[in-house]
Coordinates of C-alpha atoms and ligand atoms in Angstrom, one line a residue:
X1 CA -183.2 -233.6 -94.7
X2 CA -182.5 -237.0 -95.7
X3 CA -179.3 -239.4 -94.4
X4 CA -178.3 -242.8 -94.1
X5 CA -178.5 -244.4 -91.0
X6 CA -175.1 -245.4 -91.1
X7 CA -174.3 -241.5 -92.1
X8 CA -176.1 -240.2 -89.1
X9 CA -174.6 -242.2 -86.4
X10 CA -171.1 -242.0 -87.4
X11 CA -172.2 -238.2 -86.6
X12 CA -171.7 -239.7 -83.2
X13 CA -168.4 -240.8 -84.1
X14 CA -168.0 -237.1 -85.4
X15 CA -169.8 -235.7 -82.1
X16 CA -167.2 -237.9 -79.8
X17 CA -163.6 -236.6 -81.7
X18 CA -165.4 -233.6 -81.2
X19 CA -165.5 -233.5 -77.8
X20 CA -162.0 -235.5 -77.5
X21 CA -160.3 -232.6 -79.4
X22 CA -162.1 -230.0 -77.0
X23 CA -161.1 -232.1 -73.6
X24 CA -157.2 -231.7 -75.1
X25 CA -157.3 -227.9 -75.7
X26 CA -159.1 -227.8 -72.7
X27 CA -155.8 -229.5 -71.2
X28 CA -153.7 -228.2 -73.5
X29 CA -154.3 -224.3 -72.4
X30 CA -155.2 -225.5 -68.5
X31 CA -151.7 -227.0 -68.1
X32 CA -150.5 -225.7 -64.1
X33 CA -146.8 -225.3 -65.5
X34 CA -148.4 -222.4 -67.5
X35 CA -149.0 -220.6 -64.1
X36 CA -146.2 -222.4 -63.1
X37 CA -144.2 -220.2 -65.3
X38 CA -146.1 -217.4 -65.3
X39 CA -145.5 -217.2 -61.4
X40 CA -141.4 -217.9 -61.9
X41 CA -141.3 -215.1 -64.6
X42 CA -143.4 -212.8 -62.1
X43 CA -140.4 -213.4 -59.5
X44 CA -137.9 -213.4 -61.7
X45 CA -138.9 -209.5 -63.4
X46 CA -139.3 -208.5 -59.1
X47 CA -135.4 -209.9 -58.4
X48 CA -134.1 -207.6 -61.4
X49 CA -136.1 -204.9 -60.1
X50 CA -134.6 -205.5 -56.6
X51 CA -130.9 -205.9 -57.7
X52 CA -130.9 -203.0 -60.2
X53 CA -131.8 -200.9 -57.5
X54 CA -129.8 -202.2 -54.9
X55 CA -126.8 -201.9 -57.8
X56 CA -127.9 -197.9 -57.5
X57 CA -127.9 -198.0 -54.2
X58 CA -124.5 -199.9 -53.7
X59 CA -122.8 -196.4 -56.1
X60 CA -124.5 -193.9 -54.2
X61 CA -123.2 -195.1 -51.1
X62 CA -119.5 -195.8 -53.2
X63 CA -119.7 -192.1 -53.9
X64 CA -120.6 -191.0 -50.2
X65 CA -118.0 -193.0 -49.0
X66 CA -115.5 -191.3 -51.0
X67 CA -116.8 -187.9 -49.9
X68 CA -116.8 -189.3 -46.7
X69 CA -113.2 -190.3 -46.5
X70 CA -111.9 -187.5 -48.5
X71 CA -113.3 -185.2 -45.5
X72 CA -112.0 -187.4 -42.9
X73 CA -108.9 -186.7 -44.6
X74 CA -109.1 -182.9 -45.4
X75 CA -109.8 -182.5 -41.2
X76 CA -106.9 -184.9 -40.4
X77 CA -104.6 -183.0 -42.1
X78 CA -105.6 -179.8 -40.7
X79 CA -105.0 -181.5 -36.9
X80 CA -101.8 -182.9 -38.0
X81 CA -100.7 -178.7 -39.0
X82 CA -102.1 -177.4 -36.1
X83 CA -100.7 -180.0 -34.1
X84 CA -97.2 -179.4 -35.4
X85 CA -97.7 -175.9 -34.6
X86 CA -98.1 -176.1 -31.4
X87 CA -95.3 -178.9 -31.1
X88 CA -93.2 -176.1 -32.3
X89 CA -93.9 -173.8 -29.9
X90 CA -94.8 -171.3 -32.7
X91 CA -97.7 -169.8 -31.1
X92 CA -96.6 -167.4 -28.0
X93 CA -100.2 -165.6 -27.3
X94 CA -102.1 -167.8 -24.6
X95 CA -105.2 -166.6 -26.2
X96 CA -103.6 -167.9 -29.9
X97 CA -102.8 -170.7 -28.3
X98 CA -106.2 -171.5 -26.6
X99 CA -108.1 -171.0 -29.7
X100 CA -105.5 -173.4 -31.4
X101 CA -106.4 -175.7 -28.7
X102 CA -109.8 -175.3 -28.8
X103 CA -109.7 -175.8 -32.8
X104 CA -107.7 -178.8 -32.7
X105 CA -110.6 -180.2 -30.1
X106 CA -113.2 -179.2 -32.2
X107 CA -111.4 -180.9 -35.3
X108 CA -111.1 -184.2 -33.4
X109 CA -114.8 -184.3 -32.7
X110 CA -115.3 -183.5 -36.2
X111 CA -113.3 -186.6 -37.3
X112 CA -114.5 -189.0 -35.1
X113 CA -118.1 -188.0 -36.1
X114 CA -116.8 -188.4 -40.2
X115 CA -115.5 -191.7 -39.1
X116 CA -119.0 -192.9 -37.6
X117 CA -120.2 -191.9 -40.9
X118 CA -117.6 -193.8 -42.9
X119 CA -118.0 -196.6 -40.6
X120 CA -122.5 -196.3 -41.5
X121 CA -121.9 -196.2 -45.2
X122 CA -119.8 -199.3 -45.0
X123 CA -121.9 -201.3 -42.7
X124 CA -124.8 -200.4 -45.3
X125 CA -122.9 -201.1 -48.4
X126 CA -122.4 -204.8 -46.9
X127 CA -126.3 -204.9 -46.2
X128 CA -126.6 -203.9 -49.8
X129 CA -124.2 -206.3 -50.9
X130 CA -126.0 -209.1 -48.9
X131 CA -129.4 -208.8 -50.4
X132 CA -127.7 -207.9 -54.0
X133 CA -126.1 -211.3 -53.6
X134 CA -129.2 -212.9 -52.3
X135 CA -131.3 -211.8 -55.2
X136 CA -128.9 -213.4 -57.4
X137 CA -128.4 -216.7 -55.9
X138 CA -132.1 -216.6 -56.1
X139 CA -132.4 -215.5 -59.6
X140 CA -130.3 -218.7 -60.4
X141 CA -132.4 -221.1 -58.6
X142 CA -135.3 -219.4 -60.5
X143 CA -133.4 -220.3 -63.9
X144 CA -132.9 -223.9 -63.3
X145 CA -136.7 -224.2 -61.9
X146 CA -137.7 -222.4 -65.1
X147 CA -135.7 -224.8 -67.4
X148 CA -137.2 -227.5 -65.5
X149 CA -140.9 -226.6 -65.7
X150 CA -140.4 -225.9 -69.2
X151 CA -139.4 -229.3 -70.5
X152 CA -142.2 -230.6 -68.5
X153 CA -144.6 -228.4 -70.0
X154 CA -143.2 -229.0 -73.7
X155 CA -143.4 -232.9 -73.0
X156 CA -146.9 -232.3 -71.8
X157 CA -147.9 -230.2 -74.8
X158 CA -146.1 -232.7 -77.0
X159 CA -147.9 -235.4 -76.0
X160 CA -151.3 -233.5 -76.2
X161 CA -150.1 -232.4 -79.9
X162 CA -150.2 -236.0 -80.3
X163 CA -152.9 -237.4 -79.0
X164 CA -154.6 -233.9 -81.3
X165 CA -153.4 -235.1 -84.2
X166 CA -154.7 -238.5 -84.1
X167 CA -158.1 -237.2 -83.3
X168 CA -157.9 -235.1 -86.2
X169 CA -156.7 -237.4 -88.3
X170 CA -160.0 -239.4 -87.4
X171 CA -162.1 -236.9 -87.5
X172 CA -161.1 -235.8 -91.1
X173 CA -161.5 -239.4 -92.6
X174 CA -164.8 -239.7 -90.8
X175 CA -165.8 -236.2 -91.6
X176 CA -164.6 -236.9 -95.5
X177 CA -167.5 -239.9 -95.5
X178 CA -170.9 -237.8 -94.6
X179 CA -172.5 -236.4 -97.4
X180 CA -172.0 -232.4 -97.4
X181 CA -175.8 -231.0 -96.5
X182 CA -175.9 -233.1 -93.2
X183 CA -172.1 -231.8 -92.2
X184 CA -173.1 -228.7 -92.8
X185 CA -175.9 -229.0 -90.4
X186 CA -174.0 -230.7 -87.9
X187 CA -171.5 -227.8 -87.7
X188 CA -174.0 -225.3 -87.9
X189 CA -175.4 -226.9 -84.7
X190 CA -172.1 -227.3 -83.3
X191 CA -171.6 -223.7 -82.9
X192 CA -174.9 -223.2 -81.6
X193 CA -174.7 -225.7 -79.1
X194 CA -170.9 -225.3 -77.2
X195 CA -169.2 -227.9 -79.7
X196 CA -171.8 -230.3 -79.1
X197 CA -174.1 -230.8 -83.1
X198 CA -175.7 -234.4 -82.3
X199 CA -176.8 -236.2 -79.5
X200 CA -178.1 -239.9 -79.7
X201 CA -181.5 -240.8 -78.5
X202 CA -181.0 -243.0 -75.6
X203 CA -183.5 -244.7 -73.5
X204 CA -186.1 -241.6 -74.4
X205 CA -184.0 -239.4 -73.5
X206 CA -181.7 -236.7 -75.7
X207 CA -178.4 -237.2 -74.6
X208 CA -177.6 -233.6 -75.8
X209 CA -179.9 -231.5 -73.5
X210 CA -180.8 -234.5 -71.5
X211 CA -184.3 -233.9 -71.4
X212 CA -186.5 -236.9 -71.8
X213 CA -188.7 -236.9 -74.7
X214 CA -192.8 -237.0 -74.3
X215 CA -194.6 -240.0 -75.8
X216 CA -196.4 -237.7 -78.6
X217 CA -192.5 -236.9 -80.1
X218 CA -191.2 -240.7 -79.2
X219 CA -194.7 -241.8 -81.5
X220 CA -193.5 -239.5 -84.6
X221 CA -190.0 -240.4 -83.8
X222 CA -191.1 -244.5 -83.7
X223 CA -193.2 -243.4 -87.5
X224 CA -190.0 -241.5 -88.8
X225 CA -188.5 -243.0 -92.0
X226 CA -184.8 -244.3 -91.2
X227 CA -183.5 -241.8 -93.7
X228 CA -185.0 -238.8 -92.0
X229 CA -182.6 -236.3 -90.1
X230 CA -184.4 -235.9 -86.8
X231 CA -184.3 -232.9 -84.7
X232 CA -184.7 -232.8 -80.6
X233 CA -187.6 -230.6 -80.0
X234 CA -185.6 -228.9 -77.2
X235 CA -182.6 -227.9 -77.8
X236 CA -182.7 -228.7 -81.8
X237 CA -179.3 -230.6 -82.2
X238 CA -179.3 -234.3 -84.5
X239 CA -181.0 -236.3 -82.8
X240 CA -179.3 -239.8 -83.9
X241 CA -181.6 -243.1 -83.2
X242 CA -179.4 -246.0 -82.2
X243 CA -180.6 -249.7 -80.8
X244 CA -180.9 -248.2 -77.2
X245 CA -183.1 -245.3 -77.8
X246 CA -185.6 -247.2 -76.8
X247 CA -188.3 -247.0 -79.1
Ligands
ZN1 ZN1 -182.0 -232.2 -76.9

């Protein structure tokens, strides 16, 4: 394949927006506010988790208390009747009157144990309410460190865009000035060779693969029309002369 000289080096113009526009997307998709996020979103998904089921918890424990209370009640009322009873001196029988007794006792242990339970429910329905309350303060904090992240990230990604679009800007005009058979080859390499499709001869050495080049290839390199494409032995990419390849 033939080529200008002036063609084949401004491959390395080509070769260098290349690379440019791989270091941004590089950048562009290694951003840390990405994981940033990522991370806040994580926490945020765990603290609605948390509160939805502390928000179950909180009307199980509405519903026990009301059961709760509602027997505290029922046995309260039945001391209060048998109470009045024996105010009244209705009951004659000592043994009536001694199972009364003994049924009024057994009531009052009964309540006082209801009202240990009431007493439980409420002291966990304020735990409950704690860590409910907790989770949301957190939730807000969360929010705003979101927001925060975010604008930094779109500035970031903004400025990348930029910096993108210059660079392929550039690389369009200069890609619009090499005739079509050597861009072709140049992209074909390019995808061969991780986004790299010329390298420039420099001091002996391809600055592609980095491998120095033996005196037998320098020779037929040094004998090589200026037109010709050349090709690195080694890894194949352009191999583009310039004044410091040393020949
Ligand atoms: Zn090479």
């Amino acid at each position: 394949m033939k080529a200008s000289p002036e063609a084949q080096l401004r491959l390395l113009e080509l070769a260098d927006l290349d690379a440019e526009l791989s270091r941004l997307e590089h950048r562009r998709r290694g951003l840390p506010e990405h994981a940033e996020l990522d991370r806040l979103d994580q926490r945020d998904a765990q603290l609605r988790d948390t509160i939805a089921s502390l928000e179950a918890e909180q009307g199980d424990l509405k519903r026990a208390q009301g059961k709760a209370e509602a027997d505290v009640d029922q046995v309260r009322t039945r001391i209060d009747r048998d109470r009045q009873r024996l105010d009244a001196g209705q009951v004659s029988s000592p043994r009536d009157l001694e199972n009364l007794q003994s049924e009024v006792a057994s009531l009052t242990r009964r309540q006082s144990d209801l009202e240990e339970v009431v007493l439980d429910i409420r002291e966990r329905q304020e735990t409950a309410d704690g860590r409910r309350q907790e989770a949301a303060a957190e939730r807000v904090t969360i929010s705003a460190d979101h927001e925060t992240v975010a604008a930094r990230r779109d500035a970031s990604l903004a400025e990348i865009a930029e910096q993108a679009g210059k660079a392929a800007d550039r690389r369009a005009s200069v890609a619009s000035q090499e005739p079509a058979d050597l861009l072709a080859l140049y992209e074909r390499m390019r995808e061969q060779h991780a986004g790299v499709g010329a390298a420039a001869l420099r001091r002996g050495r391809c600055e592609g693969c980095h491998l120095s080049l033996n005196t037998v290839d320098l020779n037929s390199i040094r004998a090589a029309d200026p037109d010709e494409v050349l090709r690195c032995e080694e890894c194949r990419r352009i191999l583009i002369r310039t004044p410091e390849s040393g020949l």
